Amino acid sequence: MLSSEIRYFLAVVNGGSLSAASEQLYVAVSAISRQIQRLEAQVGVPLFERHARGMVLNEAGEIFAHHVRKSQLDMEYALAEIKGLKAVRRTRIRIACTDGMAFSLLPGLLSEFRLTNPGVLFALNVTHSQGVAEAVRAGECDVALQFSLHPERSVEVLGSWPAPVLLAMHQSHPLASRQVTLADLHRWPLALPGQHTTVRQLFDLSCQMNGSVVEPVLTCDYFATLYHFLLRTPQAVTICSAFTLLFERESQNLVLRTMGVDQLSQRTLQLQTVSGRQRSAALSLFLDFLQQRLSEIDRQLRQD
């Protein structure tokens, strides 16, 4: 239901070049080029920066692409409502999240929500923080959960809860019964997430500002790997938020400890959704559920 100009425009945006769009659409490069030029003439300004290796959206193009994608989403919503798919019992909700949320907390919340809404389906995309933000801005998900250091542009934040970086260890660990500093960590096997994660970025920044040099024995992008290494290495230590280990801490005899560093408290857990988009009945119900449960969990963590 899109015009040729808009279809060709989106193909160039996604492919990054006229030739890539040509391969995707099975249309000659010259035809696509003419349609893009016609669209730019209608808009009144260029939409791309043209380079030898391809085409990149300029500022005007970014604005135009955002509104085109939003219009697509609104059309999909209208068609779904007409077909009766707005009903809670027949809705699929797309979620984007970072690894820490996918480890335990989010699967637990999804299971809890489906006890009273068994017909709701979920599609979960686990990626890095930048990927989550891009998925929300592009309308490729309905809801996002991620640990953030700052507000995201063009994203509606429905809730934000403190998610400081904590040390996780066995209850029997020598550090478990006392105040811990960064300097204490060099004596113990340390397992850390990748440097692109917010938890690792804050940890590294804190080490630099406090003059501490800590070398991890294990670095991995998947928290599940760090978690199982911790379970099998009684002297090991890793870092995470209280949200990440919410359902495992007591059952596995693990404890969480602060390190008394202000920089490690700068992170929040954010509940995000697409700005300005209409919501289905199921999505509204799910977002209300997440806001309520995460607020309850936050109060519980503060009491602990």
Short mmCIF file of C-alpha atoms in Angstrom, two decimals:
data_model
loop_
_atom_site.label_atom_id
_atom_site.label_comp_id
_atom_site.label_asym_id
_atom_site.label_seq_id
_atom_site.Cartn_x
_atom_site.Cartn_y
_atom_site.Cartn_z
CA MET A 1 0.00 0.00 0.00
CA LEU A 2 3.08 2.24 -0.34
CA SER A 3 3.82 4.43 -3.36
CA SER A 4 6.75 3.48 -5.58
CA GLU A 5 8.77 6.46 -4.34
CA ILE A 6 8.37 5.42 -0.70
CA ARG A 7 9.08 1.74 -1.38
CA TYR A 8 12.24 2.62 -3.28
CA PHE A 9 13.25 5.15 -0.61
CA LEU A 10 12.99 2.53 2.16
CA ALA A 11 14.88 -0.02 0.09
CA VAL A 12 17.77 2.42 -0.35
CA VAL A 13 17.70 3.27 3.36
CA ASN A 14 17.83 -0.40 4.34
CA GLY A 15 20.35 -1.42 1.70
CA GLY A 16 22.60 1.62 1.86
CA SER A 17 22.92 1.99 -1.89
CA LEU A 18 21.00 2.05 -5.17
CA SER A 19 22.55 -1.24 -6.26
CA ALA A 20 21.50 -2.99 -3.04
CA ALA A 21 17.98 -1.64 -3.45
CA SER A 22 17.99 -2.83 -7.06
CA GLU A 23 18.86 -6.38 -5.99
CA GLN A 24 16.17 -6.34 -3.31
CA LEU A 25 13.40 -5.00 -5.54
CA TYR A 26 14.46 -6.53 -8.89
CA VAL A 27 14.22 -3.05 -10.41
CA ALA A 28 16.83 -1.27 -12.50
CA VAL A 29 19.16 1.13 -10.67
CA SER A 30 18.20 3.93 -13.06
CA ALA A 31 14.49 3.51 -12.22
CA ILE A 32 15.17 3.63 -8.50
CA SER A 33 17.38 6.70 -8.94
CA ARG A 34 14.61 8.53 -10.83
CA GLN A 35 12.06 7.72 -8.11
CA ILE A 36 14.41 8.98 -5.38
CA GLN A 37 15.02 12.19 -7.29
CA ARG A 38 11.27 12.62 -7.79
CA LEU A 39 10.67 12.10 -4.05
CA GLU A 40 13.36 14.63 -3.13
CA ALA A 41 11.80 17.12 -5.53
CA GLN A 42 8.42 16.63 -3.82
CA VAL A 43 9.93 17.05 -0.35
CA GLY A 44 11.97 20.04 -1.49
CA VAL A 45 15.36 19.00 -0.08
CA PRO A 46 17.88 16.18 -0.59
CA LEU A 47 17.30 13.19 1.67
CA PHE A 48 20.64 11.42 1.22
CA GLU A 49 24.30 12.14 1.35
CA ARG A 50 25.72 10.47 -1.73
CA HIS A 51 29.11 8.77 -1.49
CA ALA A 52 31.12 6.55 -3.81
CA ARG A 53 30.21 3.47 -1.76
CA GLY A 54 26.57 4.24 -1.16
CA MET A 55 23.91 6.59 0.16
CA VAL A 56 23.41 7.68 3.78
CA LEU A 57 20.43 9.58 5.16
CA ASN A 58 21.08 13.21 6.02
CA GLU A 59 19.22 15.01 8.82
CA ALA A 60 16.16 15.67 6.65
CA GLY A 61 16.22 12.06 5.50
CA GLU A 62 16.30 10.78 9.08
CA ILE A 63 13.20 12.85 9.90
CA PHE A 64 11.41 11.69 6.77
CA ALA A 65 12.31 8.01 7.36
CA HIS A 66 11.06 8.20 10.95
CA HIS A 67 7.65 9.47 9.85
CA VAL A 68 7.41 6.97 6.99
CA ARG A 69 8.07 4.07 9.38
CA LYS A 70 5.57 5.46 11.88
CA SER A 71 2.95 5.67 9.12
CA GLN A 72 3.69 2.05 8.21
CA LEU A 73 3.21 0.95 11.80
CA ASP A 74 -0.06 2.87 12.08
CA MET A 75 -1.29 1.18 8.90
CA GLU A 76 -0.33 -2.25 10.25
CA TYR A 77 -2.18 -1.48 13.46
CA ALA A 78 -5.30 -0.40 11.54
CA LEU A 79 -5.27 -3.55 9.42
CA ALA A 80 -4.77 -5.73 12.50
CA GLU A 81 -7.68 -4.05 14.25
CA ILE A 82 -9.91 -4.52 11.22
CA LYS A 83 -9.05 -8.21 11.14
CA GLY A 84 -9.84 -8.58 14.82
CA LEU A 85 -6.22 -9.02 15.89
CA LYS A 86 -6.45 -6.25 18.45
CA ALA A 87 -8.07 -8.64 20.89
CA VAL A 88 -5.79 -9.64 23.75
CA ARG A 89 -6.22 -13.34 23.02
CA ARG A 90 -4.64 -13.09 19.56
CA THR A 91 -1.81 -10.57 19.91
CA ARG A 92 1.94 -11.01 19.43
CA ILE A 93 4.15 -8.59 21.37
CA ARG A 94 7.68 -7.93 20.14
CA ILE A 95 10.25 -7.22 22.86
CA ALA A 96 13.83 -5.98 22.57
CA CYS A 97 16.15 -6.22 25.55
CA THR A 98 19.76 -6.46 26.63
CA ASP A 99 21.34 -9.68 27.86
CA GLY A 100 21.00 -8.87 31.56
CA MET A 101 17.24 -8.59 31.25
CA ALA A 102 16.92 -11.77 29.18
CA PHE A 103 18.82 -13.96 31.64
CA SER A 104 16.09 -14.45 34.26
CA LEU A 105 13.91 -11.46 35.09
CA LEU A 106 12.11 -11.07 31.77
CA PRO A 107 11.40 -14.81 31.25
CA GLY A 108 9.94 -14.87 34.75
CA LEU A 109 7.73 -11.85 34.10
CA LEU A 110 6.54 -13.22 30.76
CA SER A 111 5.57 -16.49 32.40
CA GLU A 112 3.73 -14.63 35.15
CA PHE A 113 1.83 -12.43 32.66
CA ARG A 114 0.73 -15.43 30.59
CA LEU A 115 -0.90 -17.08 33.61
CA THR A 116 -3.81 -14.66 33.15
CA ASN A 117 -3.27 -13.94 29.44
CA PRO A 118 -2.40 -17.32 27.89
CA GLY A 119 -3.23 -16.26 24.34
CA VAL A 120 -0.58 -13.53 24.19
CA LEU A 121 2.50 -14.46 22.17
CA PHE A 122 5.98 -12.99 22.60
CA ALA A 123 8.94 -12.55 20.25
CA LEU A 124 12.12 -11.64 22.14
CA ASN A 125 15.13 -9.98 20.47
CA VAL A 126 18.23 -9.92 22.70
CA THR A 127 20.89 -7.43 21.60
CA HIS A 128 23.24 -4.71 22.88
CA SER A 129 22.08 -1.34 24.24
CA GLN A 130 22.55 0.50 20.95
CA GLY A 131 20.66 -2.25 19.11
CA VAL A 132 17.74 -2.00 21.55
CA ALA A 133 17.52 1.78 21.10
CA GLU A 134 17.65 1.43 17.30
CA ALA A 135 14.92 -1.22 17.37
CA VAL A 136 12.62 1.10 19.33
CA ARG A 137 13.28 4.14 17.13
CA ALA A 138 12.73 2.08 13.96
CA GLY A 139 9.49 0.60 15.33
CA GLU A 140 10.90 -2.92 15.10
CA CYS A 141 9.67 -3.78 18.61
CA ASP A 142 6.65 -2.89 20.74
CA VAL A 143 8.45 -2.63 24.07
CA ALA A 144 12.07 -2.51 25.18
CA LEU A 145 13.85 -3.16 28.47
CA GLN A 146 17.44 -2.14 28.91
CA PHE A 147 19.97 -0.75 31.35
CA SER A 148 20.74 2.85 30.36
CA LEU A 149 23.19 5.57 31.32
CA HIS A 150 21.24 8.42 29.70
CA PRO A 151 17.84 9.17 28.08
CA GLU A 152 17.34 7.87 24.52
CA ARG A 153 16.13 10.22 21.78
CA SER A 154 12.83 9.54 19.99
CA VAL A 155 11.90 6.94 22.62
CA GLU A 156 9.09 7.08 25.18
CA VAL A 157 10.35 6.01 28.61
CA LEU A 158 7.43 4.63 30.64
CA GLY A 159 9.44 3.83 33.75
CA SER A 160 12.95 4.08 35.16
CA TRP A 161 14.37 2.30 38.20
CA PRO A 162 17.85 2.47 39.80
CA ALA A 163 20.08 -0.40 38.68
CA PRO A 164 23.50 0.10 40.31
CA VAL A 165 26.40 -2.19 39.45
CA LEU A 166 26.90 -4.78 42.20
CA LEU A 167 29.31 -7.62 42.93
CA ALA A 168 27.85 -11.13 42.86
CA MET A 169 29.49 -13.97 44.77
CA HIS A 170 28.82 -17.08 46.87
CA GLN A 171 27.63 -16.58 50.43
CA SER A 172 30.78 -18.42 51.55
CA HIS A 173 33.10 -16.01 49.73
CA PRO A 174 35.52 -14.10 52.03
CA LEU A 175 34.23 -10.78 50.65
CA ALA A 176 30.58 -11.63 51.31
CA SER A 177 30.64 -10.62 54.98
CA ARG A 178 32.32 -7.20 54.74
CA GLN A 179 32.45 -3.92 52.84
CA VAL A 180 34.18 -4.41 49.49
CA THR A 181 36.41 -1.98 47.59
CA LEU A 182 37.70 -2.17 44.04
CA ALA A 183 41.20 -2.79 45.39
CA ASP A 184 39.97 -6.02 47.02
CA LEU A 185 39.09 -7.62 43.68
CA HIS A 186 42.57 -8.30 42.30
CA ARG A 187 42.94 -11.28 44.64
CA TRP A 188 39.94 -13.19 43.28
CA PRO A 189 38.92 -14.72 39.91
CA LEU A 190 36.87 -12.00 38.22
CA ALA A 191 34.40 -12.73 35.40
CA LEU A 192 33.23 -9.66 33.45
CA PRO A 193 30.80 -8.93 30.60
CA GLY A 194 31.99 -7.37 27.32
CA GLN A 195 33.18 -3.77 27.15
CA HIS A 196 30.18 -2.64 25.08
CA THR A 197 27.81 -3.25 28.03
CA THR A 198 26.81 -0.44 30.37
CA VAL A 199 27.75 -2.49 33.44
CA ARG A 200 31.29 -3.04 32.15
CA GLN A 201 31.66 0.58 31.03
CA LEU A 202 30.79 1.87 34.49
CA PHE A 203 33.03 -0.70 36.14
CA ASP A 204 36.03 0.20 33.94
CA LEU A 205 35.42 3.92 34.49
CA SER A 206 35.31 3.40 38.24
CA CYS A 207 38.56 1.42 38.18
CA GLN A 208 40.29 4.16 36.17
CA MET A 209 39.07 6.95 38.46
CA ASN A 210 40.12 5.02 41.56
CA GLY A 211 43.49 3.91 40.20
CA SER A 212 42.60 0.21 40.36
CA VAL A 213 43.88 -2.31 37.85
CA VAL A 214 41.76 -5.46 37.69
CA GLU A 215 42.32 -8.17 35.07
CA PRO A 216 39.39 -10.57 34.53
CA VAL A 217 40.02 -14.29 34.19
CA LEU A 218 36.92 -14.54 31.97
CA THR A 219 35.25 -12.06 29.64
CA CYS A 220 32.01 -12.98 27.87
CA ASP A 221 29.07 -11.19 26.25
CA TYR A 222 26.56 -13.67 27.71
CA PHE A 223 25.68 -13.34 31.38
CA ALA A 224 24.58 -16.99 31.49
CA THR A 225 28.23 -17.96 30.92
CA LEU A 226 29.44 -15.67 33.72
CA TYR A 227 26.71 -17.03 35.99
CA HIS A 228 27.58 -20.70 35.48
CA PHE A 229 31.29 -19.94 35.86
CA LEU A 230 30.44 -18.26 39.17
CA LEU A 231 28.44 -21.27 40.37
CA ARG A 232 31.31 -23.63 39.61
CA THR A 233 34.10 -21.39 40.96
CA PRO A 234 33.46 -20.71 44.66
CA GLN A 235 36.11 -17.97 44.86
CA ALA A 236 34.92 -16.15 41.72
CA VAL A 237 33.21 -12.76 41.54
CA THR A 238 31.17 -11.15 38.76
CA ILE A 239 29.19 -7.93 38.32
CA CYS A 240 25.52 -7.36 37.53
CA SER A 241 22.40 -5.61 38.81
CA ALA A 242 20.01 -6.89 41.44
CA PHE A 243 17.39 -7.21 38.68
CA THR A 244 19.58 -9.63 36.74
CA LEU A 245 19.85 -12.18 39.56
CA LEU A 246 16.48 -11.55 41.17
CA PHE A 247 15.14 -15.11 40.85
CA GLU A 248 18.44 -16.97 41.34
CA ARG A 249 20.12 -15.27 44.27
CA GLU A 250 18.48 -17.13 47.15
CA SER A 251 18.16 -20.51 45.44
CA GLN A 252 21.87 -20.56 44.55
CA ASN A 253 23.12 -19.04 47.84
CA LEU A 254 24.52 -15.94 46.17
CA VAL A 255 24.92 -12.47 47.64
CA LEU A 256 25.23 -9.02 46.10
CA ARG A 257 27.57 -6.37 47.49
CA THR A 258 28.14 -2.71 46.70
CA MET A 259 31.61 -1.27 46.18
CA GLY A 260 30.97 2.21 47.58
CA VAL A 261 31.73 3.97 44.28
CA ASP A 262 29.38 6.73 43.10
CA GLN A 263 29.97 6.04 39.40
CA LEU A 264 28.52 2.55 39.79
CA SER A 265 25.13 4.00 40.76
CA GLN A 266 24.55 5.98 37.56
CA ARG A 267 22.65 3.29 35.68
CA THR A 268 18.88 2.78 35.46
CA LEU A 269 16.61 0.07 34.14
CA GLN A 270 14.31 1.67 31.57
CA LEU A 271 10.98 0.48 30.21
CA GLN A 272 10.69 1.96 26.70
CA THR A 273 8.22 1.96 23.85
CA VAL A 274 7.82 3.57 20.44
CA SER A 275 7.03 7.26 20.80
CA GLY A 276 3.61 8.33 19.52
CA ARG A 277 2.48 4.90 18.36
CA GLN A 278 -0.99 3.51 19.01
CA ARG A 279 -1.08 0.50 21.33
CA SER A 280 -3.13 -2.65 21.09
CA ALA A 281 -5.21 -3.75 24.05
CA ALA A 282 -2.72 -6.51 24.87
CA LEU A 283 0.29 -4.20 24.67
CA SER A 284 -1.35 -1.63 26.96
CA LEU A 285 -2.15 -4.40 29.43
CA PHE A 286 1.41 -5.76 29.26
CA LEU A 287 3.01 -2.34 29.73
CA ASP A 288 0.83 -1.66 32.77
CA PHE A 289 1.83 -5.06 34.16
CA LEU A 290 5.55 -4.36 33.66
CA GLN A 291 5.32 -0.93 35.27
CA GLN A 292 3.55 -2.36 38.30
CA ARG A 293 5.78 -5.42 38.75
CA LEU A 294 9.06 -3.56 38.22
CA SER A 295 7.99 -0.92 40.73
CA GLU A 296 7.13 -3.68 43.22
CA ILE A 297 10.50 -5.36 42.61
CA ASP A 298 12.29 -2.02 43.04
CA ARG A 299 10.60 -1.47 46.43
CA GLN A 300 11.54 -5.01 47.46
CA LEU A 301 15.18 -4.44 46.49
CA ARG A 302 15.33 -1.17 48.43
CA GLN A 303 14.02 -2.93 51.54
CA ASP A 304 16.61 -5.70 51.17
#
